[in-house]
GROMACS .gro file of C-alpha atoms in nm:
model
  400
    1UNK     CA    1   7.343   7.629   7.045
    2UNK     CA    2   7.165   7.873   6.817
    3UNK     CA    3   7.362   8.031   6.534
    4UNK     CA    4   7.346   8.406   6.498
    5UNK     CA    5   7.531   8.733   6.528
    6UNK     CA    6   7.676   8.910   6.830
    7UNK     CA    7   7.705   9.269   6.946
    8UNK     CA    8   7.943   9.431   7.193
    9UNK     CA    9   7.941   9.778   7.347
   10UNK     CA   10   8.138   9.991   7.591
   11UNK     CA   11   7.964  10.201   7.857
   12UNK     CA   12   8.045  10.455   8.124
   13UNK     CA   13   8.386  10.607   8.182
   14UNK     CA   14   8.675  10.458   7.985
   15UNK     CA   15   8.988  10.298   8.127
   16UNK     CA   16   9.336  10.237   7.994
   17UNK     CA   17   9.246   9.868   7.946
   18UNK     CA   18   8.883   9.866   7.826
   19UNK     CA   19   8.990   9.828   7.463
   20UNK     CA   20   9.187   9.522   7.562
   21UNK     CA   21   8.858   9.362   7.672
   22UNK     CA   22   8.706   9.461   7.337
   23UNK     CA   23   9.004   9.297   7.163
   24UNK     CA   24   8.941   8.983   7.368
   25UNK     CA   25   8.582   8.965   7.244
   26UNK     CA   26   8.685   9.028   6.883
   27UNK     CA   27   8.959   8.766   6.900
   28UNK     CA   28   8.741   8.498   7.061
   29UNK     CA   29   8.451   8.547   6.819
   30UNK     CA   30   8.682   8.460   6.528
   31UNK     CA   31   8.710   8.110   6.674
   32UNK     CA   32   8.344   8.065   6.769
   33UNK     CA   33   8.146   7.861   6.517
   34UNK     CA   34   7.797   7.967   6.624
   35UNK     CA   35   7.869   8.341   6.602
   36UNK     CA   36   7.875   8.460   6.242
   37UNK     CA   37   7.923   8.839   6.259
   38UNK     CA   38   8.028   9.058   6.551
   39UNK     CA   39   7.884   9.409   6.554
   40UNK     CA   40   8.006   9.697   6.766
   41UNK     CA   41   7.769   9.948   6.924
   42UNK     CA   42   7.886  10.295   6.823
   43UNK     CA   43   7.824  10.503   7.137
   44UNK     CA   44   7.672  10.226   7.341
   45UNK     CA   45   7.308  10.131   7.370
   46UNK     CA   46   7.205  10.473   7.236
   47UNK     CA   47   7.386  10.406   6.910
   48UNK     CA   48   7.249  10.053   6.902
   49UNK     CA   49   6.890  10.177   6.908
   50UNK     CA   50   6.979  10.403   6.612
   51UNK     CA   51   7.134  10.104   6.430
   52UNK     CA   52   7.471  10.275   6.445
   53UNK     CA   53   7.672   9.954   6.426
   54UNK     CA   54   8.025   9.872   6.310
   55UNK     CA   55   8.119   9.539   6.156
   56UNK     CA   56   8.394   9.428   6.392
   57UNK     CA   57   8.435   9.094   6.215
   58UNK     CA   58   8.583   9.285   5.922
   59UNK     CA   59   8.861   9.432   6.135
   60UNK     CA   60   9.214   9.305   6.074
   61UNK     CA   61   9.426   9.114   6.323
   62UNK     CA   62   9.659   9.415   6.342
   63UNK     CA   63   9.368   9.632   6.464
   64UNK     CA   64   9.281   9.375   6.731
   65UNK     CA   65   9.643   9.364   6.846
   66UNK     CA   66   9.666   9.744   6.843
   67UNK     CA   67   9.356   9.783   7.058
   68UNK     CA   68   9.536   9.597   7.336
   69UNK     CA   69   9.766   9.897   7.374
   70UNK     CA   70   9.513  10.173   7.305
   71UNK     CA   71   9.344  10.377   7.582
   72UNK     CA   72   8.990  10.519   7.606
   73UNK     CA   73   8.684  10.361   7.438
   74UNK     CA   74   8.733  10.273   7.071
   75UNK     CA   75   8.360  10.222   7.013
   76UNK     CA   76   8.259  10.539   7.193
   77UNK     CA   77   8.072  10.529   7.522
   78UNK     CA   78   7.729  10.608   7.660
   79UNK     CA   79   7.573  10.676   7.999
   80UNK     CA   80   7.216  10.626   7.884
   81UNK     CA   81   7.001  10.452   8.144
   82UNK     CA   82   6.773  10.212   7.963
   83UNK     CA   83   6.404  10.289   8.009
   84UNK     CA   84   6.112  10.046   7.983
   85UNK     CA   85   6.010  10.224   7.664
   86UNK     CA   86   6.348  10.136   7.508
   87UNK     CA   87   6.303   9.760   7.526
   88UNK     CA   88   6.076   9.711   7.222
   89UNK     CA   89   6.319   9.905   7.004
   90UNK     CA   90   6.619   9.710   7.138
   91UNK     CA   91   6.444   9.381   7.062
   92UNK     CA   92   6.351   9.509   6.716
   93UNK     CA   93   6.718   9.574   6.636
   94UNK     CA   94   6.819   9.235   6.777
   95UNK     CA   95   6.573   9.067   6.542
   96UNK     CA   96   6.667   9.279   6.240
   97UNK     CA   97   7.036   9.187   6.269
   98UNK     CA   98   6.973   8.835   6.406
   99UNK     CA   99   7.174   8.914   6.720
  100UNK     CA  100   7.172   8.628   6.970
  101UNK     CA  101   7.483   8.714   7.174
  102UNK     CA  102   7.500   9.037   7.372
  103UNK     CA  103   7.815   9.168   7.543
  104UNK     CA  104   7.865   9.493   7.731
  105UNK     CA  105   8.186   9.614   7.895
  106UNK     CA  106   8.122   9.839   8.191
  107UNK     CA  107   8.038   9.892   8.556
  108UNK     CA  108   7.735   9.823   8.775
  109UNK     CA  109   7.494  10.037   8.569
  110UNK     CA  110   7.609   9.854   8.258
  111UNK     CA  111   7.548   9.520   8.426
  112UNK     CA  112   7.197   9.641   8.509
  113UNK     CA  113   7.141   9.715   8.139
  114UNK     CA  114   7.242   9.363   8.032
  115UNK     CA  115   7.035   9.212   8.312
  116UNK     CA  116   6.719   9.399   8.221
  117UNK     CA  117   6.757   9.354   7.845
  118UNK     CA  118   6.821   8.980   7.880
  119UNK     CA  119   6.518   8.940   8.108
  120UNK     CA  120   6.295   9.134   7.866
  121UNK     CA  121   6.403   8.921   7.571
  122UNK     CA  122   6.339   8.606   7.773
  123UNK     CA  123   5.986   8.723   7.857
  124UNK     CA  124   5.925   8.793   7.489
  125UNK     CA  125   6.045   8.446   7.390
  126UNK     CA  126   6.357   8.570   7.210
  127UNK     CA  127   6.663   8.352   7.265
  128UNK     CA  128   6.950   8.579   7.370
  129UNK     CA  129   7.270   8.513   7.564
  130UNK     CA  130   7.389   8.817   7.758
  131UNK     CA  131   7.723   8.828   7.941
  132UNK     CA  132   7.880   9.125   8.116
  133UNK     CA  133   8.250   9.212   8.108
  134UNK     CA  134   8.367   9.405   8.417
  135UNK     CA  135   8.524   9.747   8.388
  136UNK     CA  136   8.570  10.037   8.625
  137UNK     CA  137   8.865  10.221   8.772
  138UNK     CA  138   8.661  10.266   9.092
  139UNK     CA  139   8.686   9.891   9.168
  140UNK     CA  140   8.335   9.898   9.315
  141UNK     CA  141   8.178   9.601   9.134
  142UNK     CA  142   8.036   9.320   9.347
  143UNK     CA  143   8.131   8.960   9.282
  144UNK     CA  144   8.486   9.015   9.158
  145UNK     CA  145   8.815   9.046   9.344
  146UNK     CA  146   8.900   9.351   9.137
  147UNK     CA  147   8.800   9.506   8.807
  148UNK     CA  148   9.013   9.543   8.495
  149UNK     CA  149   9.135   9.901   8.483
  150UNK     CA  150   9.156   9.947   8.859
  151UNK     CA  151   9.516   9.833   8.905
  152UNK     CA  152   9.646  10.060   8.630
  153UNK     CA  153   9.452  10.359   8.760
  154UNK     CA  154   9.569  10.283   9.112
  155UNK     CA  155   9.931  10.272   8.993
  156UNK     CA  156   9.880  10.608   8.818
  157UNK     CA  157   9.758  10.760   9.144
  158UNK     CA  158  10.034  10.601   9.353
  159UNK     CA  159  10.304  10.723   9.113
  160UNK     CA  160  10.151  11.071   9.110
  161UNK     CA  161  10.137  11.091   9.490
  162UNK     CA  162  10.489  10.951   9.517
  163UNK     CA  163  10.640  11.207   9.280
  164UNK     CA  164  10.428  11.497   9.403
  165UNK     CA  165  10.532  11.398   9.754
  166UNK     CA  166  10.901  11.417   9.668
  167UNK     CA  167  10.843  11.764   9.527
  168UNK     CA  168  10.639  11.877   9.829
  169UNK     CA  169  10.895  11.739  10.074
  170UNK     CA  170  11.178  11.932   9.909
  171UNK     CA  171  10.966  12.249   9.882
  172UNK     CA  172  10.831  12.243  10.238
  173UNK     CA  173  10.996  12.574  10.323
  174UNK     CA  174  10.768  12.729  10.060
  175UNK     CA  175  10.456  12.509  10.066
  176UNK     CA  176  10.364  12.309  10.374
  177UNK     CA  177  10.098  12.081  10.228
  178UNK     CA  178   9.975  11.910   9.914
  179UNK     CA  179   9.622  11.775   9.859
  180UNK     CA  180   9.567  11.506   9.595
  181UNK     CA  181   9.213  11.417   9.489
  182UNK     CA  182   9.112  11.083   9.338
  183UNK     CA  183   8.802  10.950   9.167
  184UNK     CA  184   8.569  10.753   9.396
  185UNK     CA  185   8.215  10.869   9.469
  186UNK     CA  186   8.112  10.575   9.684
  187UNK     CA  187   8.428  10.373   9.739
  188UNK     CA  188   8.782  10.465   9.838
  189UNK     CA  189   8.982  10.196   9.659
  190UNK     CA  190   9.177  10.441   9.444
  191UNK     CA  191   9.258  10.675   9.730
  192UNK     CA  192   9.366  10.384   9.949
  193UNK     CA  193   9.599  10.250   9.678
  194UNK     CA  194   9.819  10.560   9.703
  195UNK     CA  195   9.964  10.405  10.019
  196UNK     CA  196  10.200  10.220   9.784
  197UNK     CA  197  10.387  10.549   9.736
  198UNK     CA  198  10.508  10.532  10.096
  199UNK     CA  199  10.845  10.361  10.146
  200UNK     CA  200  10.968  10.557  10.448
  201UNK     CA  201  10.771  10.700  10.739
  202UNK     CA  202  10.790  11.060  10.618
  203UNK     CA  203  10.703  10.974  10.254
  204UNK     CA  204  10.371  11.074  10.101
  205UNK     CA  205  10.091  11.008  10.167
  206UNK     CA  206  10.052  11.092  10.536
  207UNK     CA  207   9.672  11.102  10.546
  208UNK     CA  208   9.418  10.916  10.331
  209UNK     CA  209   9.043  10.984  10.348
  210UNK     CA  210   8.787  10.750  10.187
  211UNK     CA  211   8.409  10.802  10.143
  212UNK     CA  212   8.337  10.494  10.356
  213UNK     CA  213   8.409  10.710  10.662
  214UNK     CA  214   8.255  11.042  10.766
  215UNK     CA  215   8.489  11.336  10.715
  216UNK     CA  216   8.542  11.538  11.035
  217UNK     CA  217   8.696  11.874  10.949
  218UNK     CA  218   8.816  11.947  11.303
  219UNK     CA  219   8.978  11.605  11.338
  220UNK     CA  220   9.134  11.645  10.996
  221UNK     CA  221   9.294  11.978  11.090
  222UNK     CA  222   9.426  11.818  11.408
  223UNK     CA  223   9.573  11.523  11.216
  224UNK     CA  224   9.727  11.747  10.951
  225UNK     CA  225   9.877  11.972  11.218
  226UNK     CA  226  10.046  11.674  11.383
  227UNK     CA  227  10.204  11.572  11.052
  228UNK     CA  228  10.329  11.922  10.988
  229UNK     CA  229  10.479  11.938  11.336
  230UNK     CA  230  10.651  11.603  11.280
  231UNK     CA  231  10.761  11.626  10.915
  232UNK     CA  232  10.743  11.996  10.833
  233UNK     CA  233  10.472  11.929  10.571
  234UNK     CA  234  10.174  11.702  10.503
  235UNK     CA  235  10.052  11.500  10.204
  236UNK     CA  236   9.675  11.445  10.200
  237UNK     CA  237   9.481  11.215   9.966
  238UNK     CA  238   9.102  11.254   9.941
  239UNK     CA  239   8.827  11.073   9.750
  240UNK     CA  240   8.581  11.286   9.556
  241UNK     CA  241   8.287  11.133   9.744
  242UNK     CA  242   8.377  11.252  10.095
  243UNK     CA  243   8.083  11.363  10.309
  244UNK     CA  244   8.035  11.526  10.647
  245UNK     CA  245   7.832  11.362  10.926
  246UNK     CA  246   7.511  11.533  10.813
  247UNK     CA  247   7.553  11.397  10.460
  248UNK     CA  248   7.672  11.722  10.306
  249UNK     CA  249   7.938  11.657  10.041
  250UNK     CA  250   8.278  11.801  10.120
  251UNK     CA  251   8.267  11.922   9.760
  252UNK     CA  252   8.000  12.177   9.865
  253UNK     CA  253   8.143  12.524   9.901
  254UNK     CA  254   8.179  12.660  10.253
  255UNK     CA  255   8.129  13.014  10.120
  256UNK     CA  256   7.792  13.188  10.152
  257UNK     CA  257   7.622  13.407   9.895
  258UNK     CA  258   7.476  13.748   9.974
  259UNK     CA  259   7.157  13.583  10.101
  260UNK     CA  260   7.348  13.361  10.343
  261UNK     CA  261   7.296  13.047  10.138
  262UNK     CA  262   7.578  12.796  10.103
  263UNK     CA  263   7.730  12.804   9.757
  264UNK     CA  264   7.804  12.465   9.602
  265UNK     CA  265   8.128  12.424   9.410
  266UNK     CA  266   8.096  12.497   9.042
  267UNK     CA  267   8.348  12.221   8.969
  268UNK     CA  268   8.132  11.950   9.127
  269UNK     CA  269   8.340  11.664   9.264
  270UNK     CA  270   8.659  11.851   9.178
  271UNK     CA  271   8.581  12.092   9.462
  272UNK     CA  272   8.671  11.835   9.727
  273UNK     CA  273   9.040  11.901   9.675
  274UNK     CA  274   8.982  12.274   9.665
  275UNK     CA  275   8.778  12.277   9.985
  276UNK     CA  276   9.023  12.060  10.177
  277UNK     CA  277   9.294  12.298  10.053
  278UNK     CA  278   9.088  12.590  10.187
  279UNK     CA  279   9.048  12.419  10.524
  280UNK     CA  280   9.423  12.386  10.565
  281UNK     CA  281   9.492  12.738  10.442
  282UNK     CA  282   9.226  12.904  10.655
  283UNK     CA  283   9.267  12.702  10.976
  284UNK     CA  284   9.644  12.668  10.982
  285UNK     CA  285   9.739  12.978  10.786
  286UNK     CA  286   9.967  12.780  10.558
  287UNK     CA  287  10.035  12.775  10.188
  288UNK     CA  288  10.002  12.459   9.980
  289UNK     CA  289   9.896  12.293   9.655
  290UNK     CA  290   9.610  12.077   9.532
  291UNK     CA  291   9.620  11.828   9.246
  292UNK     CA  292   9.319  11.680   9.068
  293UNK     CA  293   9.372  11.417   8.798
  294UNK     CA  294   9.007  11.331   8.723
  295UNK     CA  295   8.984  11.147   8.389
  296UNK     CA  296   9.359  11.140   8.323
  297UNK     CA  297   9.390  10.809   8.506
  298UNK     CA  298   9.136  10.658   8.264
  299UNK     CA  299   9.352  10.711   7.957
  300UNK     CA  300   9.711  10.660   8.073
  301UNK     CA  301   9.823  10.364   7.865
  302UNK     CA  302  10.184  10.458   7.947
  303UNK     CA  303  10.115  10.370   8.313
  304UNK     CA  304   9.903  10.062   8.241
  305UNK     CA  305  10.011   9.738   8.407
  306UNK     CA  306  10.075   9.445   8.167
  307UNK     CA  307   9.888   9.200   8.392
  308UNK     CA  308   9.590   9.438   8.402
  309UNK     CA  309   9.584   9.456   8.023
  310UNK     CA  310   9.603   9.077   8.000
  311UNK     CA  311   9.321   9.020   8.249
  312UNK     CA  312   9.104   9.268   8.063
  313UNK     CA  313   9.166   9.075   7.741
  314UNK     CA  314   9.101   8.742   7.912
  315UNK     CA  315   8.769   8.870   8.050
  316UNK     CA  316   8.659   8.949   7.694
  317UNK     CA  317   8.758   8.603   7.576
  318UNK     CA  318   8.587   8.437   7.873
  319UNK     CA  319   8.261   8.623   7.804
  320UNK     CA  320   8.245   8.485   7.450
  321UNK     CA  321   8.328   8.132   7.568
  322UNK     CA  322   8.051   8.147   7.829
  323UNK     CA  323   7.786   8.274   7.590
  324UNK     CA  324   7.884   8.025   7.320
  325UNK     CA  325   7.845   7.746   7.576
  326UNK     CA  326   7.492   7.859   7.663
  327UNK     CA  327   7.561   8.062   7.976
  328UNK     CA  328   7.366   8.385   8.015
  329UNK     CA  329   7.277   8.654   8.270
  330UNK     CA  330   7.622   8.652   8.431
  331UNK     CA  331   7.923   8.880   8.459
  332UNK     CA  332   8.277   8.751   8.418
  333UNK     CA  333   8.466   8.774   8.747
  334UNK     CA  334   8.828   8.764   8.858
  335UNK     CA  335   8.886   8.535   9.155
  336UNK     CA  336   9.187   8.543   9.387
  337UNK     CA  337   9.360   8.224   9.497
  338UNK     CA  338   9.628   8.210   9.767
  339UNK     CA  339   9.848   7.904   9.800
  340UNK     CA  340  10.172   7.878   9.996
  341UNK     CA  341  10.200   8.254  10.022
  342UNK     CA  342  10.155   8.313   9.650
  343UNK     CA  343   9.858   8.491   9.494
  344UNK     CA  344   9.714   8.398   9.154
  345UNK     CA  345   9.395   8.489   8.970
  346UNK     CA  346   9.135   8.278   8.792
  347UNK     CA  347   8.810   8.359   8.611
  348UNK     CA  348   8.457   8.283   8.722
  349UNK     CA  349   8.105   8.426   8.705
  350UNK     CA  350   7.857   8.617   8.916
  351UNK     CA  351   7.482   8.652   8.849
  352UNK     CA  352   7.397   8.988   8.695
  353UNK     CA  353   7.116   9.020   8.949
  354UNK     CA  354   7.371   9.035   9.232
  355UNK     CA  355   7.600   9.283   9.056
  356UNK     CA  356   7.366   9.538   8.897
  357UNK     CA  357   7.334   9.887   9.048
  358UNK     CA  358   7.537   9.818   9.361
  359UNK     CA  359   7.862   9.975   9.475
  360UNK     CA  360   8.121   9.763   9.657
  361UNK     CA  361   8.271   9.964   9.940
  362UNK     CA  362   8.602   9.891  10.103
  363UNK     CA  363   8.576   9.651  10.399
  364UNK     CA  364   8.580   9.816  10.740
  365UNK     CA  365   8.907   9.651  10.836
  366UNK     CA  366   9.085   9.802  10.535
  367UNK     CA  367   9.064  10.149  10.697
  368UNK     CA  368   9.226  10.234  11.031
  369UNK     CA  369   9.027  10.329  11.341
  370UNK     CA  370   9.122  10.694  11.300
  371UNK     CA  371   8.967  10.693  10.953
  372UNK     CA  372   9.271  10.865  10.808
  373UNK     CA  373   9.479  10.581  10.662
  374UNK     CA  374   9.468  10.216  10.552
  375UNK     CA  375   9.556   9.897  10.738
  376UNK     CA  376   9.793   9.608  10.674
  377UNK     CA  377   9.495   9.405  10.548
  378UNK     CA  378   9.451   9.650  10.265
  379UNK     CA  379   9.821   9.628  10.185
  380UNK     CA  380   9.785   9.249  10.163
  381UNK     CA  381   9.501   9.302   9.914
  382UNK     CA  382   9.663   9.567   9.693
  383UNK     CA  383  10.026   9.454   9.669
  384UNK     CA  384   9.964   9.153   9.439
  385UNK     CA  385   9.789   9.383   9.191
  386UNK     CA  386  10.052   9.652   9.145
  387UNK     CA  387  10.425   9.613   9.078
  388UNK     CA  388  10.670   9.778   9.316
  389UNK     CA  389  10.699  10.151   9.254
  390UNK     CA  390  11.042  10.297   9.177
  391UNK     CA  391  11.271  10.389   9.463
  392UNK     CA  392  11.402  10.746   9.467
  393UNK     CA  393  11.739  10.846   9.606
  394UNK     CA  394  11.789  11.091   9.890
  395UNK     CA  395  12.110  11.269   9.982
  396UNK     CA  396  12.286  11.113  10.274
  397UNK     CA  397  12.304  11.307  10.600
  398UNK     CA  398  12.657  11.431  10.556
  399UNK     CA  399  12.690  11.791  10.659
  400UNK     CA  400  12.986  12.022  10.593
   0.00000   0.00000   0.00000
């Protein structure tokens, strides 16, 4: 294998475990003979093209260990979509710093970047080994059972819905509903995971809506009304990517301006929760709350799952091992194995060409026929990823 230097970057939205993957790369490089210096892209591929690089090989072991418990993106992130005109400059920087090993931690757009850059270098006769490290709270990457960061974000959402549900249940004489919005433009994995908050029939959530299914406002009001009749309140979880049958985002405002044109929500995706709140208020004449966490779930190291942190680290280590062994144009994957009723996880690879710029939706049989909740098959999928949530105590039915 060729001797040279390596570079690693972080792209897209951060997670509570993305720095653990970075620590995995940094740790593995120390024990890799054919990699001399590891550079870090400061602010992703944009910083790389400006030669804004950090010498990660000079970092102490205490920094590497600390990164494993540090949220957000230590290197700084970027959402720059690589253009054809960028490739000559990228190759120029590779050559200047003798970089032969290329690692990026990110989602499907990030995998597309590695794929295209690696192909360009190959066409130009430059020997480069590019390996992707999966990351996204959305869990929408093809080729992997789940992505590092998803389980911790899912637990954050489930805990939030569980505790907000306890509050809403006890305040139902004041507020009759609560709407909780999750991240998820194209896939409903995070919304679906809030089902883990439910331990008894009347616990939150009562209704879960994912972008894989069309949102029917009339049916929703009917479903919510049934829950209110039965429990005295309703807990609703919605994904930010919900759309109506005609393709209109639920985030679009239902209010009209003075010209009769529909006004779109100024808060973008955050308007989904607001508009579902408006539907319940206007149609049922009830009072309620809405809760929108947005990027909070990406930086909650206090709610991170130890196994999630470890898998993120292992994915970073695996990427270096693969590249050092001559493997290129792949993404590290997490593979599920079930034996004798027990679930374990191993590491594998998927071609970057099959991962790049694609969103993995939830399977049809993970969502019920009504389109307003999840199935037992989804529970079988999610339970091995997230530890049991705490059990709260209720007063016993002992009346004076």
